[in-house]
Amino acid sequence: MKVLALNGSPRMKASSTYHILTPFLEGMEAAGAETELLHIRRLNLQACIGCYTCWARTPGVCIHDDSMADALEKFNSADMVIFGTSLYHFTMTGIMKDFIDRLLPRLEPWLIPHPNVPGVTGHPERVHKPDKMFLVSPCGFPEFEHFDSLVATFKQIARMENWEYAGELLRPAAEPLSRRSLQGLFTGYYDLVRKAGEELIRDERISDDLQAELRQDLFPGGKKAFYQMADTYWTEQMDKFKVPEDQRHTVPLLAADLDSTPMAPAGSEISADAAPSASLRAGQIGDRYYVPNEIIMQTMAAMYDSKAIPNLQATIQFRITPPNVDFDPGAATWYLDINGARCELHQGETAIPTLSVITPYEVWYDIGMGDVDALDAFTEGQYEASGSQKLRNDMLRVFPRPEPGSDDALTAEVEMIMLGMPTAFNSKAAAGVNAVIQFILSGKGGGLYCLEIADGKCASRRGALKDPAMTIHAPAETWLAISKGELDGQQAFVNGDYRVSGDMGLLLKFNTMFDSAPQEQAGDSATNGQSRRNKTKDKGQMTKDKTPMDMSNLNCKETIAGMPTVFNPDVAGDLSADIQFNVAGDEPGEYYLSIANGQCAFNEGASSDAKLTINTPSDVWLAISRGELDGQMAFMQQKYKVEGDFGLLMKFNKMFKT
């Protein structure tokens, strides 16, 4: 089948329309279709002027000498045409309407009874192609009702043009799909779109079950959260162009009265019964999510960076006055005991604090969330601080936290990525995981976010929760770069670009639980589809030409002894370390690898200074080496154990490629 797809968005490749059409065409190609994508804006079409030259003076030929003639030739030879258009004022875009108007040369001027619509008049067709049409349309609003008039219009066009209307793929709340930085969140949705394209060619329809999956809400958090993210984005855009306040809101906004109607994908919400118990002592009141003082202070202790001021010795006393709402935050007095690399939280009062802080609940909460600058709040008298002025001034270095405002306008992107993580959640990979993951994204554009994972479901929101299983501390810019695929997450961790505390096993499983691989970009034509197939073929040929190490006849000792032959010095860089293997089971033994100066050597016995120790049964390590067992999964299942530098463990796979 020959398929022509029309992208009617003026934003072309920067549009949500394009990002939906791309995997849709890939699925069609996988089912054997020949596809081509035309960006209507690139045709630079002139509008139909109603002169009827194409009917009377030069039948079948338009008066405009532009690229429509070539486009019309492709249109007339297609078996199916996909009309891709963003929703503009509840209908198609202007350039899509121009294209459809310019289809007039396909008809003759005579009036005849319509062959397929009894009692209705039509025109004779010069060309009897295409046979089918399909509609693809995204819009910014979060409800499907906004598409009603658009769908009715295209159904009527198909009816009068004698095309079979093959269906539609509609995507409300689609603006995030146009953002390059967010593409990794939507791999699951793109997989469904790809499957839909394949079904449409193979079965001539998209199944009801798949249609139901495609219609699931794309972004979590409820309508109120969706409004807030949109408001954040437009506020930052207006800030960038210095729009005066009196020009921003000329009518009352009623969004604050909205309920939080769920918009999360099915399975991404956590019920009160399934959610971790830490969240039961917190709640939403107005625009603020209130949590106990213990969680606020626990989160602050987790922010501590021992490298900021080496060997710091200090105690910081806090007294938090209750909030001005009906919420009991618990104990009011807490102190942090800092001793070099250690920062411990205690309830109560310390005898001689280095620094004392008395603060209203709302003020310290907003400082921690990055909504208020701590020094500005102190200067304005919003809280009191006595004692070491130097420590007070160094607090942002010692406890790196989100900062309000951002010249780079990171906040909206970070917010969408963090709140959108449930869309990339892989429930199968998270089987058996019940945990809270806390994110502390420091610096401009940062914020506090937490993921709650329970019973195969995932929910995300701003704020902090008690006793997270793992806490990720990262500058907002670093985490944004990792999320975009511009920075390798494991390498960034090894380089110390961000730090992690808590369950390191959960960190190793993180990538598989959240599939955020960037979407592969499709090209504009069937030629590019062929190019993708050729790439796959070439890759297979390269793999075939390279003879892999034959592990089948090696014992465990020989397998470890052969690891220097697959050592990658570029990945190791200036690493100097010993990796100890303590092997048990049928083939017990002690061995270690010495890495230094870009070289790797095998040794028998025990290293006197191993940075990483792997304790494993021989059959487990053999299975991993042969590719019969996934190393990370085996670690998660505790089939082998590790002691020492987990950063080195995360670098292990890349250093030794078999």
XYZ file of C-alpha atoms in Angstrom:
658
model
C 0.000 0.000 0.000
C 1.199 3.489 -0.876
C 0.618 6.004 1.935
C 1.030 9.775 1.731
C 1.108 11.665 5.044
C 0.529 15.408 5.143
C 1.874 17.423 8.064
C -0.335 20.500 8.198
C 1.382 22.061 11.209
C 3.259 25.289 10.405
C 5.791 24.206 13.062
C 6.743 21.192 10.903
C 9.299 19.008 12.780
C 8.910 21.071 15.943
C 5.238 20.127 16.172
C 3.303 17.539 18.141
C 1.737 16.516 14.816
C 5.139 15.488 13.466
C 6.043 13.555 16.604
C 2.833 11.516 16.262
C 3.105 11.001 12.500
C 6.693 9.747 12.771
C 6.088 6.523 14.765
C 2.732 6.040 13.002
C 4.512 5.852 9.632
C 7.216 3.624 11.099
C 4.529 1.149 12.135
C 3.016 1.271 8.651
C 6.402 0.593 7.078
C 6.911 -2.357 9.423
C 3.655 -3.801 8.044
C 4.894 -3.419 4.463
C 3.510 -0.029 3.407
C 5.439 2.471 1.312
C 5.197 5.849 3.035
C 6.046 9.451 2.305
C 5.690 12.526 4.505
C 5.084 16.012 3.107
C 5.330 19.167 5.211
C 2.673 21.428 3.679
C 4.418 24.588 4.843
C 7.455 23.689 2.716
C 5.234 23.624 -0.389
C 4.781 27.396 0.021
C 1.330 27.178 -1.548
C -0.688 30.104 -2.793
C -4.336 30.141 -1.765
C -7.098 29.185 -4.183
C -8.578 32.422 -5.598
C -11.780 30.871 -6.993
C -10.983 31.772 -10.608
C -12.043 28.334 -11.960
C -9.167 28.344 -14.450
C -8.623 24.674 -13.549
C -12.190 23.960 -14.760
C -12.668 26.211 -17.785
C -9.464 27.554 -19.348
C -6.912 24.806 -18.525
C -8.969 21.817 -17.273
C -7.170 19.977 -14.482
C -4.358 22.554 -14.245
C -4.288 25.314 -11.598
C -3.462 28.915 -12.501
C -0.814 29.001 -9.749
C 2.584 27.758 -10.875
C 3.890 26.409 -7.552
C 4.792 23.105 -5.906
C 1.161 21.945 -5.642
C 1.431 20.247 -9.039
C 4.050 17.789 -7.744
C 2.179 17.324 -4.465
C -1.059 16.653 -6.363
C 0.645 13.973 -8.437
C 1.711 12.183 -5.233
C -1.748 12.676 -3.737
C -3.471 11.192 -6.800
C -1.279 8.074 -6.760
C -1.650 7.269 -3.040
C -3.843 4.443 -1.762
C -4.267 6.209 1.581
C -3.731 9.816 2.640
C -3.124 10.742 6.268
C -4.215 14.268 7.084
C -2.086 15.446 10.012
C -3.203 18.771 11.417
C -2.927 20.521 14.737
C -6.251 21.781 16.061
C -6.497 25.486 15.224
C -9.626 27.146 16.571
C -11.494 23.818 16.638
C -10.680 22.953 13.032
C -7.709 22.337 10.730
C -4.762 24.689 10.257
C -4.911 27.383 7.603
C -2.249 25.766 5.424
C -4.081 22.418 5.535
C -7.258 24.184 4.370
C -5.256 25.820 1.563
C -4.019 22.380 0.482
C -7.531 20.907 0.449
C -8.883 23.918 -1.488
C -6.163 23.361 -4.086
C -7.506 19.831 -4.746
C -10.193 21.388 -6.977
C -8.413 20.453 -10.277
C -9.183 16.804 -9.421
C -12.848 17.496 -10.245
C -14.778 18.459 -13.396
C -17.317 21.316 -13.207
C -20.445 19.360 -14.205
C -23.211 18.826 -11.682
C -24.274 15.204 -11.186
C -26.097 13.186 -8.549
C -23.507 12.071 -6.038
C -22.753 8.392 -6.727
C -22.587 7.391 -3.040
C -24.753 9.947 -1.214
C -28.413 9.700 -2.295
C -30.173 13.003 -2.926
C -26.947 15.034 -2.854
C -25.225 16.770 -5.780
C -21.549 16.314 -6.628
C -18.920 16.689 -9.374
C -17.346 14.028 -11.610
C -13.841 12.954 -10.502
C -10.895 13.083 -12.891
C -8.927 10.812 -10.505
C -10.303 7.961 -8.387
C -7.477 7.907 -5.843
C -6.873 7.834 -2.919
C -9.147 5.084 -1.654
C -8.868 5.905 2.063
C -8.084 8.758 4.411
C -7.041 8.864 8.074
C -6.950 11.825 10.464
C -4.153 12.570 12.962
C -4.594 15.594 15.205
C -3.137 16.903 18.482
C -4.403 19.843 20.509
C -3.334 21.732 23.609
C -6.595 21.398 25.535
C -6.863 18.313 27.769
C -10.309 17.086 26.596
C -11.358 15.108 23.512
C -14.535 17.173 23.026
C -12.517 19.919 21.324
C -11.999 17.650 18.291
C -15.721 17.182 17.548
C -16.014 19.790 14.786
C -12.695 18.769 13.194
C -13.682 15.091 13.008
C -17.109 16.004 11.597
C -15.451 18.161 8.921
C -13.092 15.426 7.737
C -15.815 12.794 7.783
C -17.886 15.028 5.501
C -14.903 15.643 3.201
C -14.270 11.887 2.961
C -17.964 11.247 2.267
C -18.139 13.773 -0.561
C -14.739 12.813 -2.043
C -15.653 9.094 -2.099
C -12.838 8.172 0.294
C -13.232 5.548 2.961
C -12.824 7.241 6.345
C -10.381 4.833 8.046
C -10.468 6.508 11.461
C -8.621 9.048 13.539
C -5.815 9.322 16.081
C -6.506 12.265 18.389
C -4.214 13.480 21.159
C -5.409 16.110 23.653
C -2.956 17.775 26.086
C -0.360 17.253 23.367
C 1.813 20.359 23.652
C 4.500 18.490 25.681
C 4.963 16.169 22.668
C 6.444 19.087 20.744
C 9.174 19.688 23.329
C 12.449 18.028 22.375
C 13.574 17.848 25.989
C 10.517 15.789 26.960
C 10.638 13.165 24.196
C 12.038 10.527 26.530
C 8.862 10.612 28.636
C 6.650 9.479 25.796
C 8.399 6.381 24.450
C 5.530 4.245 25.738
C 2.963 6.369 23.905
C 5.046 6.370 20.720
C 5.244 2.576 20.900
C 1.434 2.471 20.938
C 1.271 4.858 17.968
C 3.768 2.682 16.093
C 1.616 -0.370 16.821
C -1.465 1.514 15.593
C 0.196 2.233 12.244
C 1.095 -1.428 11.891
C -2.453 -2.571 12.729
C -4.025 -0.106 10.299
C -2.049 -1.576 7.394
C -2.202 -5.212 8.472
C -5.809 -5.381 9.732
C -7.230 -2.303 7.956
C -8.337 -0.970 11.339
C -6.997 -0.108 14.780
C -8.338 -2.502 17.398
C -10.680 -1.238 20.101
C -8.239 -2.260 22.839
C -5.409 -0.289 21.252
C -7.696 2.693 20.663
C -8.552 2.648 24.367
C -4.848 2.662 25.265
C -4.162 5.514 22.849
C -6.925 7.583 24.434
C -5.505 7.298 27.933
C -4.455 10.597 29.452
C -0.907 11.463 28.546
C 0.223 13.549 31.494
C -0.269 12.803 35.201
C -1.238 15.136 38.007
C -4.825 16.175 37.341
C -6.219 19.163 35.473
C -5.119 21.571 38.150
C -1.498 20.417 37.856
C -1.771 20.604 34.059
C -3.014 24.187 34.320
C -0.209 25.053 36.720
C 2.455 23.681 34.378
C 0.976 25.653 31.493
C 0.837 28.785 33.649
C 4.476 28.314 34.641
C 5.510 28.023 31.004
C 3.609 31.116 29.844
C 4.747 33.135 32.845
C 8.368 32.381 31.992
C 7.773 33.276 28.344
C 6.310 36.623 29.389
C 9.162 37.157 31.840
C 11.612 36.614 28.989
C 9.937 39.351 26.944
C 9.400 41.596 30.002
C 5.619 41.803 29.530
C 4.133 44.274 32.067
C 1.956 42.769 34.793
C -1.115 44.758 33.749
C -0.996 43.099 30.303
C -0.779 39.532 31.594
C -4.184 39.097 33.231
C -7.037 41.155 31.856
C -9.782 38.718 32.937
C -10.279 36.775 36.206
C -8.716 33.300 36.314
C -10.912 30.548 37.719
C -8.396 27.695 37.567
C -7.984 27.742 41.345
C -11.554 26.454 41.654
C -10.814 23.295 39.663
C -10.845 19.913 41.266
C -7.925 17.558 40.660
C -9.652 15.295 38.142
C -7.078 12.579 37.382
C -5.342 12.809 34.040
C -2.736 10.134 34.722
C -2.261 7.126 32.459
C -4.089 4.028 33.642
C -2.096 2.324 36.349
C -0.035 5.372 37.270
C -2.128 6.457 40.238
C -1.585 4.962 43.657
C -4.570 4.329 45.871
C -4.514 5.276 49.513
C -4.266 1.588 50.406
C -1.360 0.924 48.062
C 0.616 4.108 48.700
C 3.533 4.061 51.137
C 2.418 4.946 54.648
C 4.708 7.989 54.754
C 2.206 9.978 52.692
C -0.697 9.398 55.092
C 0.451 12.185 57.420
C 0.490 14.763 54.637
C -2.215 16.459 52.650
C -3.226 19.130 50.149
C -4.694 22.324 51.575
C -5.277 25.036 48.991
C -2.237 25.332 46.721
C 0.209 23.856 49.251
C 0.956 20.222 50.043
C 1.534 20.115 53.810
C 3.965 17.633 55.335
C 5.160 17.147 58.931
C 8.123 19.143 60.225
C 10.041 15.884 60.475
C 9.905 15.448 56.697
C 10.977 19.051 56.074
C 13.972 18.631 58.367
C 14.785 15.133 57.123
C 14.885 16.486 53.569
C 17.165 19.323 54.626
C 19.546 16.862 56.291
C 19.591 14.885 53.038
C 20.681 18.041 51.180
C 23.909 18.225 53.193
C 27.044 18.310 51.034
C 30.088 17.359 53.091
C 32.445 18.570 50.344
C 31.196 22.168 50.530
C 33.128 22.924 53.745
C 35.433 19.986 54.560
C 35.525 18.908 58.223
C 32.701 21.264 59.192
C 31.732 20.989 62.878
C 28.428 22.677 63.723
C 24.964 22.319 65.217
C 21.977 24.164 63.742
C 18.866 24.587 65.889
C 15.421 25.055 64.304
C 12.144 26.141 65.872
C 9.250 25.980 63.388
C 6.074 27.858 64.278
C 2.811 26.146 63.217
C 1.196 26.892 59.836
C -1.835 29.160 59.573
C -4.159 26.313 58.564
C -5.809 23.358 60.269
C -2.791 21.052 60.058
C -0.620 19.650 62.848
C 3.000 19.402 61.624
C 4.227 17.633 64.756
C 7.258 18.516 66.884
C 8.426 22.119 66.473
C 12.072 21.882 67.614
C 14.783 20.048 65.675
C 18.537 20.340 65.281
C 21.151 19.182 62.801
C 24.419 17.817 64.198
C 27.172 18.205 61.581
C 30.468 16.384 62.065
C 32.562 16.356 58.887
C 31.002 13.897 56.451
C 28.014 13.255 58.716
C 24.827 15.279 59.223
C 22.342 13.820 61.700
C 18.839 15.032 62.509
C 17.595 15.082 66.107
C 14.307 16.126 67.643
C 14.503 18.608 70.519
C 17.055 21.257 71.482
C 20.842 21.310 71.599
C 22.745 23.053 74.389
C 25.033 25.381 72.413
C 23.934 25.758 68.778
C 26.292 27.265 66.205
C 23.276 28.784 64.451
C 19.651 29.123 65.592
C 16.722 29.588 63.207
C 13.159 30.519 64.201
C 10.854 30.349 61.206
C 7.171 30.111 60.273
C 6.282 26.764 58.719
C 5.288 28.269 55.355
C 8.507 30.289 55.015
C 10.904 27.381 55.554
C 8.779 25.079 53.409
C 8.878 27.589 50.533
C 12.645 28.047 50.947
C 13.155 24.289 50.742
C 10.934 24.040 47.653
C 12.903 26.782 45.921
C 9.985 29.206 45.834
C 11.643 31.753 48.156
C 15.271 32.890 48.416
C 16.588 32.247 51.949
C 18.774 35.371 52.172
C 16.020 37.602 50.783
C 13.544 36.134 53.274
C 15.988 36.788 56.138
C 16.621 40.356 54.980
C 12.869 40.959 54.812
C 12.439 39.615 58.347
C 10.374 36.572 57.357
C 12.428 34.402 59.739
C 15.034 34.945 62.465
C 18.603 33.610 62.581
C 21.174 34.152 65.317
C 24.677 32.843 65.871
C 27.328 32.290 63.200
C 26.753 34.777 60.390
C 29.315 32.944 58.241
C 27.417 29.653 58.533
C 24.157 31.429 57.739
C 25.723 32.893 54.588
C 27.172 29.485 53.649
C 23.892 27.609 54.086
C 23.206 27.445 50.343
C 26.624 25.860 49.759
C 26.348 23.453 52.674
C 22.741 22.524 51.853
C 22.406 22.907 48.050
C 18.715 23.298 47.329
C 16.387 24.643 44.670
C 16.639 28.360 44.027
C 13.787 30.616 42.894
C 13.852 32.259 39.490
C 15.815 31.238 36.437
C 17.241 33.241 33.582
C 17.392 30.003 31.589
C 13.719 29.219 32.220
C 14.470 25.666 33.337
C 11.541 25.394 35.723
C 8.818 24.470 33.216
C 10.948 21.799 31.530
C 12.091 20.310 34.835
C 8.520 20.330 36.157
C 7.130 18.542 33.106
C 9.901 15.948 33.109
C 9.609 15.171 36.806
C 5.809 15.110 36.974
C 5.726 13.186 33.706
C 7.987 10.337 34.832
C 5.019 7.977 35.456
C 4.387 8.079 31.686
C 7.758 6.338 31.198
C 7.246 3.890 34.086
C 7.773 0.188 33.316
C 5.662 -1.740 35.808
C 7.151 -5.107 34.812
C 10.688 -3.917 35.540
C 9.472 -2.551 38.883
C 7.887 -5.824 39.976
C 8.233 -6.186 43.733
C 9.432 -2.605 44.254
C 7.609 -0.579 46.910
C 9.606 2.563 47.518
C 9.734 6.335 47.637
C 12.417 8.030 45.525
C 13.192 11.615 46.514
C 14.707 14.103 44.062
C 16.475 17.215 45.322
C 17.203 19.280 42.214
C 19.310 22.211 43.313
C 20.103 25.563 41.761
C 18.127 27.728 39.373
C 15.040 26.032 37.997
C 15.219 23.197 40.540
C 12.699 21.798 42.969
C 11.794 18.930 45.266
C 9.978 16.002 43.670
C 9.146 12.507 44.827
C 8.111 9.293 43.121
C 5.942 6.795 44.973
C 6.188 3.266 43.580
C 3.888 0.578 44.926
C 2.222 -2.542 43.524
C 3.336 -1.883 39.958
C 2.089 1.708 39.971
C 3.918 5.029 40.042
C 2.859 8.545 41.034
C 4.881 11.752 40.986
C 4.413 15.109 42.677
C 6.279 18.094 44.007
C 7.465 18.031 47.601
C 9.078 15.606 50.003
C 8.125 12.385 51.765
C 9.438 10.713 54.878
C 12.126 8.011 54.781
C 12.734 7.717 51.027
C 14.435 4.501 49.954
C 16.726 6.528 47.704
C 17.487 10.240 47.389
C 18.987 11.711 44.221
C 20.757 15.059 44.658
C 21.464 16.784 41.353
C 21.748 20.294 39.944
C 18.604 20.949 37.904
C 20.667 21.519 34.746
C 22.438 18.172 35.193
C 19.235 16.180 35.636
C 17.644 17.982 32.699
C 20.623 17.043 30.494
C 20.380 13.404 31.623
C 16.638 13.368 30.911
C 17.209 14.794 27.420
C 19.836 12.161 26.664
C 22.532 14.844 26.375
C 24.435 13.399 29.341
C 24.976 9.748 30.225
C 23.448 9.185 33.658
C 25.857 6.484 34.800
C 28.889 8.424 33.609
C 27.595 11.575 35.322
C 27.258 9.633 38.574
C 30.773 8.226 38.258
C 32.070 11.747 37.545
C 30.366 13.070 40.676
C 27.994 15.338 38.728
C 25.214 14.188 41.046
C 25.084 12.061 44.174
C 22.822 9.376 45.547
C 22.082 8.234 49.068
C 20.099 5.227 50.215
C 19.424 2.018 48.303
C 22.080 1.771 45.577
C 20.421 -1.377 44.253
C 17.391 0.766 43.430
C 19.664 3.111 41.488
C 20.951 0.207 39.396
C 17.357 -0.701 38.564
C 16.306 2.885 37.844
C 17.013 2.890 34.090
C 14.965 -0.242 33.494
C 12.046 1.073 35.570
C 11.905 4.333 33.618
C 12.343 3.809 29.898
C 13.345 7.291 28.777
C 15.275 6.499 25.616
C 14.859 9.348 23.106
C 12.551 8.631 20.202
C 14.378 7.808 16.976
C 13.514 10.500 14.480
C 11.877 9.381 11.265
C 12.610 11.072 7.984
C 10.290 12.813 5.562
C 9.878 10.114 2.956
C 9.783 6.450 2.121
C 13.436 6.786 1.156
C 14.253 7.538 4.762
C 12.257 4.498 5.785
C 14.449 2.437 3.471
C 17.470 4.128 5.032
C 16.328 2.984 8.478
C 15.979 -0.573 7.196
C 19.446 -0.375 5.635
C 20.888 0.832 8.941
C 19.424 -2.191 10.664
C 20.842 -4.446 8.002
C 24.285 -2.826 8.216
C 24.300 -3.129 11.986
C 23.534 -6.820 11.748
C 26.356 -7.257 9.239
C 28.823 -5.483 11.527
C 27.857 -7.736 14.422
C 28.266 -10.752 12.209
C 31.712 -9.681 11.008
C 33.028 -9.192 14.548
C 33.833 -12.561 16.117
C 32.655 -12.521 19.749
C 34.604 -14.183 22.545
C 33.572 -17.844 22.839
C 32.643 -18.314 26.503
C 31.017 -21.720 26.118
C 34.101 -23.806 26.949
C 35.692 -21.553 29.592
C 35.558 -22.167 33.322
C 35.008 -19.338 35.792
C 38.706 -18.631 36.376
C 39.398 -18.526 32.630
C 36.453 -16.192 32.118
C 37.795 -13.685 34.653
C 41.345 -14.136 33.357
C 40.110 -13.239 29.864
C 38.489 -9.967 30.927
C 41.594 -7.837 30.152
C 41.121 -8.818 26.482
C 37.822 -6.905 26.384
C 38.985 -4.018 28.589
C 38.128 -0.530 27.259
C 40.818 1.962 28.375
C 38.866 4.940 27.007
C 36.036 4.245 29.439
C 38.435 3.600 32.321
C 40.252 6.895 31.741
C 42.665 7.614 34.599
C 41.069 5.003 36.868
C 43.431 3.225 39.235
C 41.704 0.414 41.124
C 41.649 -3.267 42.009
C 38.457 -5.278 41.488
C 38.307 -8.379 43.683
C 36.376 -11.541 42.750
C 35.574 -13.980 45.554
C 34.146 -17.009 43.768
C 32.206 -19.727 45.593
C 30.345 -22.828 44.424
C 31.676 -25.527 42.093
C 34.775 -23.523 41.076
C 35.897 -21.583 44.178
C 38.784 -19.158 44.011
C 40.081 -15.637 44.655
C 41.113 -13.400 41.760
C 41.441 -9.698 41.102
C 41.861 -7.303 38.203
C 44.354 -4.441 38.548
C 43.509 -1.352 36.498
C 46.071 1.445 36.137
C 47.433 3.703 33.378
C 44.895 2.448 30.858
C 45.925 -1.183 31.389
C 44.141 -4.141 32.999
C 45.903 -7.212 34.438
C 44.602 -10.472 35.911
C 45.953 -11.724 39.254
C 45.266 -14.700 41.476
C 44.701 -14.267 45.208
C 43.341 -11.389 47.273
C 44.039 -7.711 46.636
C 45.267 -5.706 49.602
C 43.352 -2.611 48.482
C 40.275 -3.571 46.445
C 37.940 -0.692 45.595
C 35.221 -3.107 44.539
C 34.607 -6.667 45.705
C 32.276 -9.046 43.871
C 31.159 -12.115 45.824
C 29.599 -14.590 43.415
C 28.888 -18.277 42.861
C 30.862 -19.556 39.870
C 27.764 -20.620 37.922
C 26.220 -17.149 38.286
C 29.303 -15.344 36.960
C 29.628 -17.807 34.088
C 25.980 -17.228 33.134
C 26.509 -13.441 33.212
C 29.693 -13.705 31.132
C 27.954 -15.861 28.523
C 25.032 -13.452 28.266
C 22.618 -16.017 29.693
C 21.872 -13.841 32.723
C 21.517 -10.065 32.970
C 24.134 -8.772 35.401
C 22.045 -5.957 36.876
C 19.005 -8.187 37.250
C 21.132 -10.874 38.921
C 22.408 -8.258 41.376
C 18.852 -7.094 42.117
C 17.861 -10.717 42.735
C 20.856 -11.012 45.101
C 22.402 -13.835 43.100
C 25.735 -12.148 43.784
C 26.784 -9.418 46.226
C 28.967 -6.357 45.939
C 30.962 -4.347 48.454
C 32.820 -1.082 47.995
C 32.576 1.566 45.266
C 29.138 1.331 43.619
C 30.182 4.026 41.160
C 32.817 1.606 39.874
C 30.177 -1.117 39.621
C 28.006 1.135 37.453
C 31.020 1.727 35.188
C 31.813 -1.992 35.011
C 29.723 -2.962 31.968
C 31.190 -0.218 29.811
C 34.762 -1.010 30.841
C 34.393 -4.670 29.887
C 32.454 -5.186 26.662
C 32.331 -8.761 25.402
